[in-house]
């Protein structure tokens, strides 16, 4: 037999092998998509889960809470992540809360402003207050960082301030929490709203940002846990109908206290079972 | 096995691969059309040009004005090209005619390395290094300028490497002829080499422009993503690609169809660029032969 035919046969066998392999594995695979706030926690939990259940392969992808909800609805993903409560028109899907988080405002650590009131925040995001001097800071224009529509943090923020997304006059619009944090870290005049967990972890790691108080209440996990911080939200796993197999096992795992320490490492608040 | 049979097998398998790549492109365009159809059929597409703002998430007053984004895509691309083409072509000429051999090789390797850097790295660099610098100058930093500079860096290797190979593949007789006529090096370069290589250089530039129009990941990190008509280089902008990247994940109904329609506009844009490129090739042919 000529070498040519041999090569073709080998390639064919290889492809056959490849497809049969991926078929085998996909029965043990699980795709989770959604909120960039929930994703780091779920990814860490997935890593631990994979060690305890050899053969399971969990893939965590971000893209915002609305993507998580959308993907579960269309069946693209078995589990979705959403960093907000479900709305009334989303009764076709179910949410299981795995932790609580707050949304806080962050400034560059060199900014002397230590806290803002709800009215001040609302005014800043509508450009009614546009200079830090008005708020006791340095004479500099405020760089307002907003979030792209579809992001749960935006929706939670709109719910808190009572604004419509058309009211917000942002200078910069970002997607993920990390992008908001990097924007503020690189800009002493910027303000952004992000997940408390994500911001606190970054601040601890030395990123030059600070979490400021709202109406005098400090953005700490304790205040979120006690329910006194004004902007709090559940971190949810989204499902549609009955889930079975690996999805169910992993969902139970996420709801159990076996990831309690991970929730705390990410500076979120565990939900008491 | 007879040679003719072998030929037939090869023909069949090669034909299959060609058919595959061709049909995938067609399938993508058909898919885009199908998904954008609700917007096209209902005349919602006019929103793109009549609405002033882009606020798909607003409950009070949803608007879908695409004009600022088409303009942003255009401006970002123009800015990147204005920077990258002189630098890229100039570098290639320097490397071919002035640089010592080792420096030329080094320059080559550097450009190849630059071509291989993933776009997320460019975006990350732009966000953490370039944007803070521009911000000190003129806030907020995320701007038309930042996007143009990052894109220029990304398309520089395409421009530089194609210009280099265009110059290298010129007939050595041209140089000899110029030398025999006693033409100096500056005039040889400007009057002989660049005109002779302009088709290759132009092809590289078109490739670079197509890449600049389509680049998403790096741009979304540094452009600021505000859908507005910029008044200066320092204003944030939002190109079409950024909008699709930021919103496609969750968009539904009209919003979704309009995003697909925006994607279709992008495909038509790059299709036009490719078409122009092949038209250029055609129109150059007789000259090359002559």
Coordinates of C-alpha atoms in Angstrom, one line a residue:
Chain A
X1 CA 0.0 0.0 0.0
X2 CA 1.3 3.4 -0.9
X3 CA 2.4 5.8 1.7
X4 CA -0.3 8.3 0.6
X5 CA -3.2 5.9 1.4
X6 CA -1.5 5.0 4.7
X7 CA -1.4 8.7 5.7
X8 CA -5.1 9.2 4.8
X9 CA -6.1 6.1 6.7
X10 CA -4.1 7.2 9.7
X11 CA -5.6 10.7 9.6
X12 CA -9.1 9.1 9.3
X13 CA -8.4 6.8 12.3
X14 CA -7.1 9.8 14.3
X15 CA -10.3 11.8 13.6
X16 CA -12.5 8.9 14.4
X17 CA -10.6 8.4 17.7
X18 CA -10.9 12.1 18.4
X19 CA -14.6 12.3 17.9
X20 CA -15.4 9.2 19.9
X21 CA -13.2 10.6 22.7
X22 CA -15.0 13.9 22.8
X23 CA -18.3 12.1 22.8
X24 CA -17.3 10.1 25.8
X25 CA -16.1 13.1 27.7
X26 CA -19.1 15.4 27.0
X27 CA -21.3 13.0 29.0
X28 CA -19.2 14.0 32.0
X29 CA -18.8 17.7 31.0
X30 CA -20.8 20.6 32.3
X31 CA -20.9 24.1 30.9
X32 CA -21.7 27.0 33.2
X33 CA -22.1 30.6 31.8
X34 CA -23.0 34.0 33.2
X35 CA -22.1 36.6 35.7
X36 CA -18.5 37.7 36.0
X37 CA -19.1 38.3 39.7
X38 CA -20.2 34.7 40.4
X39 CA -17.7 33.0 38.0
X40 CA -14.5 33.2 40.1
X41 CA -16.2 31.5 43.0
X42 CA -17.9 28.9 40.9
X43 CA -14.6 28.2 39.0
X44 CA -12.8 27.6 42.3
X45 CA -15.5 25.4 43.5
X46 CA -15.4 23.5 40.2
X47 CA -11.7 22.9 40.6
X48 CA -12.2 21.4 44.0
X49 CA -15.2 19.4 42.8
X50 CA -13.2 18.0 39.9
X51 CA -10.6 16.7 42.4
X52 CA -13.3 15.0 44.5
X53 CA -15.2 13.6 41.5
X54 CA -12.5 12.4 39.0
X55 CA -13.9 12.4 35.4
X56 CA -16.1 15.4 35.8
X57 CA -15.0 18.4 33.7
X58 CA -16.6 21.7 34.4
X59 CA -16.2 24.7 32.1
X60 CA -17.0 28.1 33.5
X61 CA -17.5 31.0 31.1
X62 CA -18.4 34.7 31.8
X63 CA -20.5 37.1 29.8
X64 CA -22.8 38.8 32.3
X65 CA -25.9 37.6 34.2
X66 CA -28.2 38.1 31.2
X67 CA -26.1 35.7 29.2
X68 CA -26.3 33.1 32.0
X69 CA -30.1 33.4 32.1
X70 CA -30.3 33.4 28.3
X71 CA -28.0 30.3 27.9
X72 CA -30.1 28.3 30.4
X73 CA -33.3 29.3 28.6
X74 CA -32.0 28.2 25.3
X75 CA -30.4 25.1 26.7
X76 CA -26.9 26.1 25.8
X77 CA -25.8 25.7 29.4
X78 CA -27.3 23.5 32.1
X79 CA -26.4 25.9 34.8
X80 CA -26.2 29.7 34.7
X81 CA -24.8 32.3 37.0
X82 CA -26.6 35.6 37.9
X83 CA -25.5 38.2 40.4
X84 CA -29.0 39.5 40.9
X85 CA -32.4 38.2 42.0
X86 CA -34.8 37.0 39.3
X87 CA -37.4 39.5 38.0
X88 CA -41.1 38.8 37.9
X89 CA -41.1 38.1 34.2
X90 CA -38.4 35.4 34.7
X91 CA -40.6 32.8 36.4
X92 CA -39.8 30.2 33.8
X93 CA -36.4 29.6 35.4
X94 CA -35.3 28.9 39.0
X95 CA -32.6 30.5 41.1
X96 CA -30.6 29.0 44.0
X97 CA -28.6 31.4 46.1
X98 CA -25.1 30.3 46.9
X99 CA -23.8 33.5 48.5
X100 CA -24.6 37.2 49.1
X101 CA -22.7 40.1 47.8
X102 CA -23.0 43.9 47.8
X103 CA -22.4 46.5 45.2
X104 CA -20.1 49.3 46.4
X105 CA -18.5 52.4 44.9
X106 CA -14.8 52.5 44.4
X107 CA -12.4 55.3 43.9
X108 CA -8.6 55.5 43.3
X109 CA -6.8 55.2 46.6
X110 CA -5.3 58.7 46.2
X111 CA -8.8 60.3 46.1
X112 CA -9.5 62.0 49.5
X113 CA -13.2 61.4 49.4
X114 CA -14.2 58.7 51.9
X115 CA -17.9 58.4 51.5
X116 CA -20.9 59.5 49.5
X117 CA -24.6 59.7 50.1
X118 CA -27.3 58.1 47.9
X119 CA -28.2 61.6 46.5
X120 CA -24.6 62.4 45.7
X121 CA -24.2 59.1 43.9
X122 CA -27.4 59.7 41.9
X123 CA -26.2 63.2 41.0
X124 CA -22.8 62.1 39.9
X125 CA -24.2 59.4 37.6
X126 CA -26.4 62.0 36.0
X127 CA -23.6 64.6 35.7
X128 CA -25.3 67.0 38.0
X129 CA -22.2 66.9 40.1
X130 CA -19.2 66.8 37.8
X131 CA -16.2 67.9 39.9
X132 CA -14.6 66.2 43.0
X133 CA -14.2 69.6 44.6
X134 CA -18.0 69.8 45.2
X135 CA -17.7 66.6 47.3
X136 CA -14.7 67.7 49.3
X137 CA -12.1 66.2 47.0
X138 CA -9.4 67.7 44.7
X139 CA -10.4 70.1 41.9
X140 CA -10.8 67.6 39.1
X141 CA -13.5 66.4 36.8
X142 CA -15.2 63.2 37.8
X143 CA -14.7 60.3 35.4
X144 CA -17.9 58.4 35.6
X145 CA -17.5 54.7 34.9
X146 CA -20.7 52.8 34.0
X147 CA -21.4 49.2 33.0
X148 CA -22.7 47.9 29.7
X149 CA -26.4 47.1 29.6
X150 CA -27.2 43.5 30.5
X151 CA -24.8 43.5 33.4
X152 CA -26.4 42.6 36.7
X153 CA -24.3 45.2 38.6
X154 CA -25.9 47.9 36.4
X155 CA -29.4 46.6 37.1
X156 CA -28.8 46.4 40.8
X157 CA -27.3 49.9 40.7
X158 CA -30.3 51.2 38.7
X159 CA -32.7 49.6 41.2
X160 CA -30.9 51.3 44.1
X161 CA -30.7 54.8 42.6
X162 CA -34.1 54.6 40.9
X163 CA -32.5 55.7 37.6
X164 CA -33.3 54.5 34.1
X165 CA -30.3 53.4 32.0
X166 CA -30.9 56.3 29.7
X167 CA -30.4 58.8 32.6
X168 CA -26.8 57.7 33.2
X169 CA -24.2 60.0 31.7
X170 CA -21.0 57.9 31.8
X171 CA -17.6 58.8 30.5
X172 CA -16.5 55.2 30.2
X173 CA -18.5 52.0 29.9
X174 CA -17.0 48.7 30.8
X175 CA -18.0 45.1 30.9
X176 CA -16.6 43.0 33.7
X177 CA -15.8 43.9 37.3
X178 CA -12.1 43.5 36.6
X179 CA -12.3 46.1 33.8
X180 CA -14.0 48.5 36.1
X181 CA -11.4 47.9 38.8
X182 CA -8.5 48.4 36.3
X183 CA -10.1 51.6 35.0
X184 CA -10.3 53.1 38.5
X185 CA -6.8 51.8 39.5
X186 CA -5.4 53.7 36.5
X187 CA -7.4 56.8 37.0
X188 CA -7.3 59.0 40.1
X189 CA -10.4 60.9 39.0
X190 CA -12.6 57.9 38.3
X191 CA -15.6 56.4 40.2
X192 CA -17.2 53.0 39.5
X193 CA -19.6 50.6 41.0
X194 CA -18.5 47.0 41.4
X195 CA -19.1 43.8 43.4
X196 CA -17.8 44.3 47.0
X197 CA -16.2 40.8 47.0
X198 CA -14.3 41.5 43.8
X199 CA -13.2 45.0 44.9
X200 CA -12.2 44.0 48.4
X201 CA -10.1 41.1 47.1
X202 CA -8.3 43.5 44.7
X203 CA -7.8 46.1 47.3
X204 CA -6.3 43.5 49.6
X205 CA -4.0 42.4 46.9
X206 CA -2.6 46.0 46.7
X207 CA -4.5 47.4 43.7
X208 CA -4.7 51.2 44.3
X209 CA -8.5 51.4 44.8
X210 CA -10.6 52.0 47.8
X211 CA -14.2 51.0 48.7
X212 CA -16.1 54.0 50.1
X213 CA -19.0 54.1 52.4
X214 CA -22.6 54.9 51.3
X215 CA -24.7 57.0 53.6
X216 CA -22.0 56.4 56.3
X217 CA -22.2 52.6 56.1
X218 CA -18.9 50.8 55.3
X219 CA -18.9 48.3 52.5
X220 CA -17.8 45.2 54.5
X221 CA -18.9 41.6 54.4
X222 CA -20.2 42.0 57.9
X223 CA -22.5 44.8 56.9
X224 CA -23.7 42.8 53.9
X225 CA -24.3 39.8 56.2
X226 CA -26.3 41.9 58.7
X227 CA -28.3 43.4 55.8
X228 CA -27.5 47.0 56.7
X229 CA -25.5 47.8 53.6
X230 CA -27.9 49.5 51.1
X231 CA -27.0 47.7 47.9
X232 CA -26.9 43.9 48.4
X233 CA -27.8 41.1 46.0
X234 CA -27.9 37.4 45.9
X235 CA -25.4 35.4 43.8
X236 CA -27.5 32.8 42.1
X237 CA -27.2 29.6 40.2
X238 CA -29.9 29.5 37.4
X239 CA -31.6 26.4 36.3
X240 CA -34.6 25.6 34.0
X241 CA -36.8 22.8 35.1
X242 CA -35.5 19.6 36.8
X243 CA -31.7 19.2 36.6
X244 CA -30.1 15.7 36.7
X245 CA -26.8 14.0 36.7
X246 CA -23.6 16.0 37.0
X247 CA -25.4 19.4 37.0
X248 CA -27.5 18.4 39.9
X249 CA -24.6 17.0 41.9
X250 CA -22.6 20.2 41.3
X251 CA -25.5 22.4 42.2
X252 CA -26.0 20.5 45.5
X253 CA -22.3 20.9 46.0
X254 CA -22.5 24.6 45.5
X255 CA -25.4 25.0 47.9
X256 CA -23.7 22.9 50.6
X257 CA -21.3 24.2 53.3
X258 CA -18.4 22.5 51.6
X259 CA -17.6 25.7 49.7
X260 CA -18.2 28.0 52.7
X261 CA -14.5 28.7 53.0
X262 CA -14.3 29.6 49.3
X263 CA -17.2 32.0 49.6
X264 CA -15.3 33.7 52.4
X265 CA -12.0 33.8 50.5
X266 CA -13.8 35.6 47.7
X267 CA -15.1 38.0 50.4
X268 CA -18.7 37.1 49.7
X269 CA -21.2 36.3 52.4
X270 CA -22.2 32.7 52.9
X271 CA -25.9 32.1 53.1
X272 CA -26.9 30.2 56.3
X273 CA -28.4 26.9 55.3
Chain B
X1 CA -2.4 1.8 -7.0
X2 CA -2.4 3.5 -10.4
X3 CA -1.3 7.1 -10.7
X4 CA -4.7 8.1 -12.1
X5 CA -6.6 6.7 -9.2
X6 CA -4.2 8.4 -6.8
X7 CA -4.8 11.6 -8.6
X8 CA -8.6 11.2 -8.4
X9 CA -8.4 10.5 -4.6
X10 CA -6.2 13.6 -4.1
X11 CA -8.6 15.7 -6.2
X12 CA -11.6 14.5 -4.2
X13 CA -10.0 15.1 -0.8
X14 CA -8.6 18.5 -1.8
X15 CA -11.9 19.5 -3.4
X16 CA -13.7 18.6 -0.2
X17 CA -11.5 20.8 1.9
X18 CA -11.9 23.7 -0.5
X19 CA -15.7 23.2 -0.6
X20 CA -15.7 23.1 3.2
X21 CA -14.0 26.4 3.8
X22 CA -16.0 28.1 1.0
X23 CA -19.4 26.8 2.3
X24 CA -18.6 27.7 5.9
X25 CA -18.2 31.4 4.8
X26 CA -21.4 31.3 2.9
X27 CA -23.2 29.6 5.8
X28 CA -22.0 32.4 8.1
X29 CA -23.4 35.1 5.8
X30 CA -26.7 33.2 5.4
X31 CA -26.9 32.8 9.2
X32 CA -26.2 36.5 9.7
X33 CA -29.0 37.4 7.2
X34 CA -31.4 35.0 8.8
X35 CA -30.8 36.4 12.3
X36 CA -30.9 40.0 11.1
X37 CA -34.0 39.3 9.0
X38 CA -36.6 40.4 11.7
X39 CA -34.9 43.8 11.8
X40 CA -34.6 44.1 8.0
X41 CA -38.1 43.0 7.3
X42 CA -39.9 45.1 9.8
X43 CA -38.0 48.2 8.7
X44 CA -36.5 48.5 12.2
X45 CA -33.1 49.0 10.5
X46 CA -34.1 52.7 10.0
X47 CA -33.6 53.0 13.8
X48 CA -29.9 52.7 13.0
X49 CA -29.9 56.0 11.2
X50 CA -32.8 57.9 12.7
X51 CA -32.3 57.3 16.5
X52 CA -29.7 59.6 18.0
X53 CA -28.6 57.4 20.9
X54 CA -27.8 53.8 21.6
X55 CA -29.6 52.8 24.8
X56 CA -31.1 49.3 24.2
X57 CA -31.5 48.6 27.9
X58 CA -33.6 51.7 28.7
X59 CA -37.2 50.8 29.7
X60 CA -38.4 54.4 29.3
X61 CA -37.0 55.1 25.8
X62 CA -35.0 52.4 24.0
X63 CA -33.0 53.8 21.1
X64 CA -30.8 52.1 18.6
X65 CA -28.8 54.7 16.8
X66 CA -25.8 53.1 15.0
X67 CA -24.5 56.2 13.3
X68 CA -22.0 57.1 16.1
X69 CA -20.7 53.6 16.0
X70 CA -20.2 53.4 12.3
X71 CA -18.4 56.7 12.6
X72 CA -16.3 55.3 15.5
X73 CA -15.3 52.2 13.5
X74 CA -14.3 54.5 10.6
X75 CA -12.4 57.0 12.7
X76 CA -10.5 54.4 14.8
X77 CA -9.5 52.6 11.6
X78 CA -8.4 55.8 9.8
X79 CA -6.3 56.8 12.8
X80 CA -4.6 53.5 13.1
X81 CA -3.9 53.4 9.4
X82 CA -2.5 57.0 9.4
X83 CA 0.0 55.9 12.1
X84 CA 0.8 52.4 11.0
X85 CA 1.3 52.9 7.2
X86 CA 4.2 55.5 7.3
X87 CA 5.9 53.7 10.2
X88 CA 5.5 50.3 8.7
X89 CA 6.5 51.2 5.1
X90 CA 9.3 53.5 6.4
X91 CA 10.6 50.7 8.6
X92 CA 10.6 48.3 5.7
X93 CA 12.5 50.7 3.4
X94 CA 15.0 51.5 6.1
X95 CA 15.6 47.8 6.7
X96 CA 16.1 47.0 3.0
X97 CA 18.3 50.0 2.1
X98 CA 20.0 51.5 5.1
X99 CA 20.1 49.1 8.0
X100 CA 23.1 46.8 8.7
X101 CA 22.2 43.2 8.1
X102 CA 22.0 42.2 11.7
X103 CA 19.8 45.1 12.6
X104 CA 17.5 44.3 9.6
X105 CA 17.2 40.7 10.8
X106 CA 16.5 41.9 14.3
X107 CA 13.8 44.3 13.0
X108 CA 12.2 41.4 11.0
X109 CA 12.1 39.1 14.1
X110 CA 10.6 41.9 16.2
X111 CA 7.8 42.5 13.7
X112 CA 7.1 38.8 13.5
X113 CA 6.9 38.7 17.3
X114 CA 4.6 41.7 17.3
X115 CA 2.4 39.9 14.7
X116 CA 2.1 36.9 17.1
X117 CA 1.1 38.8 20.2
X118 CA -2.5 37.9 21.1
X119 CA -4.9 40.8 20.9
X120 CA -5.9 40.5 24.6
X121 CA -2.3 41.4 25.5
X122 CA -2.5 44.5 23.4
X123 CA -5.7 45.4 25.1
X124 CA -4.3 44.8 28.6
X125 CA -1.2 46.8 27.8
X126 CA -3.4 49.6 26.5
X127 CA -5.6 49.6 29.5
X128 CA -2.9 49.5 32.1
X129 CA -0.1 51.6 30.5
X130 CA -1.4 53.7 27.6
X131 CA -4.8 54.8 29.1
X132 CA -3.4 56.1 32.4
X133 CA -0.8 58.2 30.4
X134 CA -3.5 59.7 28.2
X135 CA -5.7 60.2 31.2
X136 CA -3.0 62.4 32.9
X137 CA -3.0 64.4 29.7
X138 CA -6.7 64.6 29.1
X139 CA -9.3 62.4 31.1
X140 CA -10.8 59.9 30.9
X141 CA -8.0 58.2 29.0
X142 CA -10.2 55.5 27.3
X143 CA -10.5 57.3 24.0
X144 CA -10.5 57.4 20.2
X145 CA -6.7 58.1 20.5
X146 CA -6.1 55.1 22.8
X147 CA -8.0 52.7 20.5
X148 CA -6.2 54.1 17.4
X149 CA -2.8 53.7 19.0
X150 CA -3.4 50.2 20.1
X151 CA -4.8 49.2 16.7
X152 CA -1.9 50.9 14.9
X153 CA 0.5 48.7 16.9
X154 CA -1.5 45.6 16.0
X155 CA -1.6 46.3 12.3
X156 CA 2.0 47.5 12.1
X157 CA 3.4 44.1 11.4
X158 CA 1.0 43.4 8.6
X159 CA 1.9 46.6 6.9
X160 CA 5.6 46.3 7.6
X161 CA 6.0 42.6 6.6
X162 CA 4.0 42.9 3.4
X163 CA 5.9 46.1 2.4
X164 CA 9.2 44.3 3.1
X165 CA 8.3 41.3 0.9
X166 CA 6.9 43.5 -1.8
X167 CA 10.2 45.4 -1.9
X168 CA 12.3 42.3 -1.7
X169 CA 10.5 40.6 -4.6
X170 CA 11.1 43.5 -7.0
X171 CA 13.3 42.8 -10.0
X172 CA 16.9 43.4 -9.0
X173 CA 17.3 44.9 -12.5
X174 CA 15.4 48.0 -11.3
X175 CA 18.1 48.8 -8.8
X176 CA 20.9 48.1 -11.3
X177 CA 19.1 50.3 -13.9
X178 CA 18.7 53.1 -11.4
X179 CA 22.4 52.8 -10.4
X180 CA 23.5 52.8 -14.1
X181 CA 21.5 56.0 -14.7
X182 CA 23.4 57.5 -11.8
X183 CA 20.3 58.1 -9.7
X184 CA 21.0 58.7 -6.0
X185 CA 19.6 56.4 -3.3
X186 CA 16.8 58.8 -2.1
X187 CA 15.5 59.2 -5.6
X188 CA 15.8 55.5 -6.3
X189 CA 13.7 54.7 -3.2
X190 CA 11.1 57.4 -3.8
X191 CA 10.8 57.4 -7.5
X192 CA 11.7 53.8 -8.4
X193 CA 11.2 51.3 -5.5
X194 CA 8.1 52.7 -3.9
X195 CA 6.1 53.1 -7.1
X196 CA 7.2 49.7 -8.3
X197 CA 6.2 48.0 -5.0
X198 CA 3.0 50.0 -4.5
X199 CA 0.7 47.1 -5.4
X200 CA 2.2 44.8 -2.7
X201 CA 2.3 47.7 -0.2
X202 CA -1.3 48.6 -1.0
X203 CA -2.4 45.0 -0.6
X204 CA -0.8 44.9 2.9
X205 CA -2.5 48.1 3.8
X206 CA -5.9 46.8 2.8
X207 CA -5.3 43.7 4.8
X208 CA -4.4 45.8 7.7
X209 CA -7.4 48.0 7.3
X210 CA -9.7 44.9 7.2
X211 CA -8.1 43.8 10.5
X212 CA -8.5 47.2 12.1
X213 CA -12.2 47.3 11.2
X214 CA -12.8 43.9 12.7
X215 CA -10.6 43.9 15.8
X216 CA -12.7 43.6 18.9
X217 CA -11.0 42.4 22.0
X218 CA -8.2 45.0 22.4
X219 CA -10.4 47.8 21.3
X220 CA -13.3 47.1 23.7
X221 CA -10.8 47.5 26.6
X222 CA -9.4 50.9 25.6
X223 CA -12.0 52.8 23.6
X224 CA -14.3 53.7 26.5
X225 CA -17.5 52.3 24.8
X226 CA -19.5 55.5 24.9
X227 CA -21.8 55.6 21.8
X228 CA -21.3 59.2 20.9
X229 CA -20.0 61.3 18.1
X230 CA -16.5 62.3 19.3
X231 CA -15.5 65.9 19.3
X232 CA -11.8 65.3 19.9
X233 CA -9.2 62.5 19.9
X234 CA -9.7 62.3 23.7
X235 CA -13.4 61.5 23.6
X236 CA -14.4 57.8 24.3
X237 CA -16.0 56.1 21.3
X238 CA -17.7 52.8 20.7
X239 CA -17.0 50.9 17.4
X240 CA -19.5 48.4 16.0
X241 CA -17.4 45.4 17.1
X242 CA -17.4 46.6 20.7
X243 CA -21.1 46.9 20.8
X244 CA -21.6 43.4 19.5
X245 CA -19.0 42.0 21.9
X246 CA -20.5 43.8 24.9
X247 CA -24.2 43.1 24.2
X248 CA -24.6 40.0 22.0
X249 CA -24.3 37.6 24.9
X250 CA -27.7 38.5 26.3
X251 CA -29.6 40.6 23.7
X252 CA -33.1 39.5 22.8
X253 CA -35.8 40.2 20.2
X254 CA -35.3 43.5 18.3
X255 CA -32.1 44.3 20.1
X256 CA -30.6 41.0 19.0
X257 CA -31.7 41.3 15.4
X258 CA -30.3 44.8 15.2
X259 CA -26.9 43.5 16.5
X260 CA -26.9 40.9 13.8
X261 CA -27.7 43.6 11.3
X262 CA -24.8 45.6 12.6
X263 CA -22.7 42.5 12.1
X264 CA -23.9 42.2 8.6
X265 CA -22.8 45.8 8.0
X266 CA -19.3 44.8 9.2
X267 CA -19.2 41.8 6.9
X268 CA -20.3 44.0 4.0
X269 CA -17.6 46.5 4.9
X270 CA -14.8 43.9 4.9
X271 CA -16.3 42.2 1.8
X272 CA -16.0 45.6 0.0
X273 CA -12.4 45.8 1.1
X274 CA -11.6 42.3 -0.2
X275 CA -13.5 43.1 -3.5
X276 CA -11.6 46.3 -3.9
X277 CA -8.3 44.5 -3.3
X278 CA -9.0 41.9 -6.0
X279 CA -10.2 44.7 -8.4
X280 CA -6.9 46.4 -7.8
X281 CA -5.0 43.2 -8.6
X282 CA -6.9 42.8 -11.8
X283 CA -6.2 46.3 -12.9
X284 CA -2.6 46.0 -12.2
X285 CA -2.0 42.8 -14.1
X286 CA -1.4 44.2 -17.6
X287 CA 1.1 46.7 -16.3
X288 CA 3.1 44.0 -14.6
X289 CA 3.2 42.0 -17.7
X290 CA 4.2 45.0 -19.8

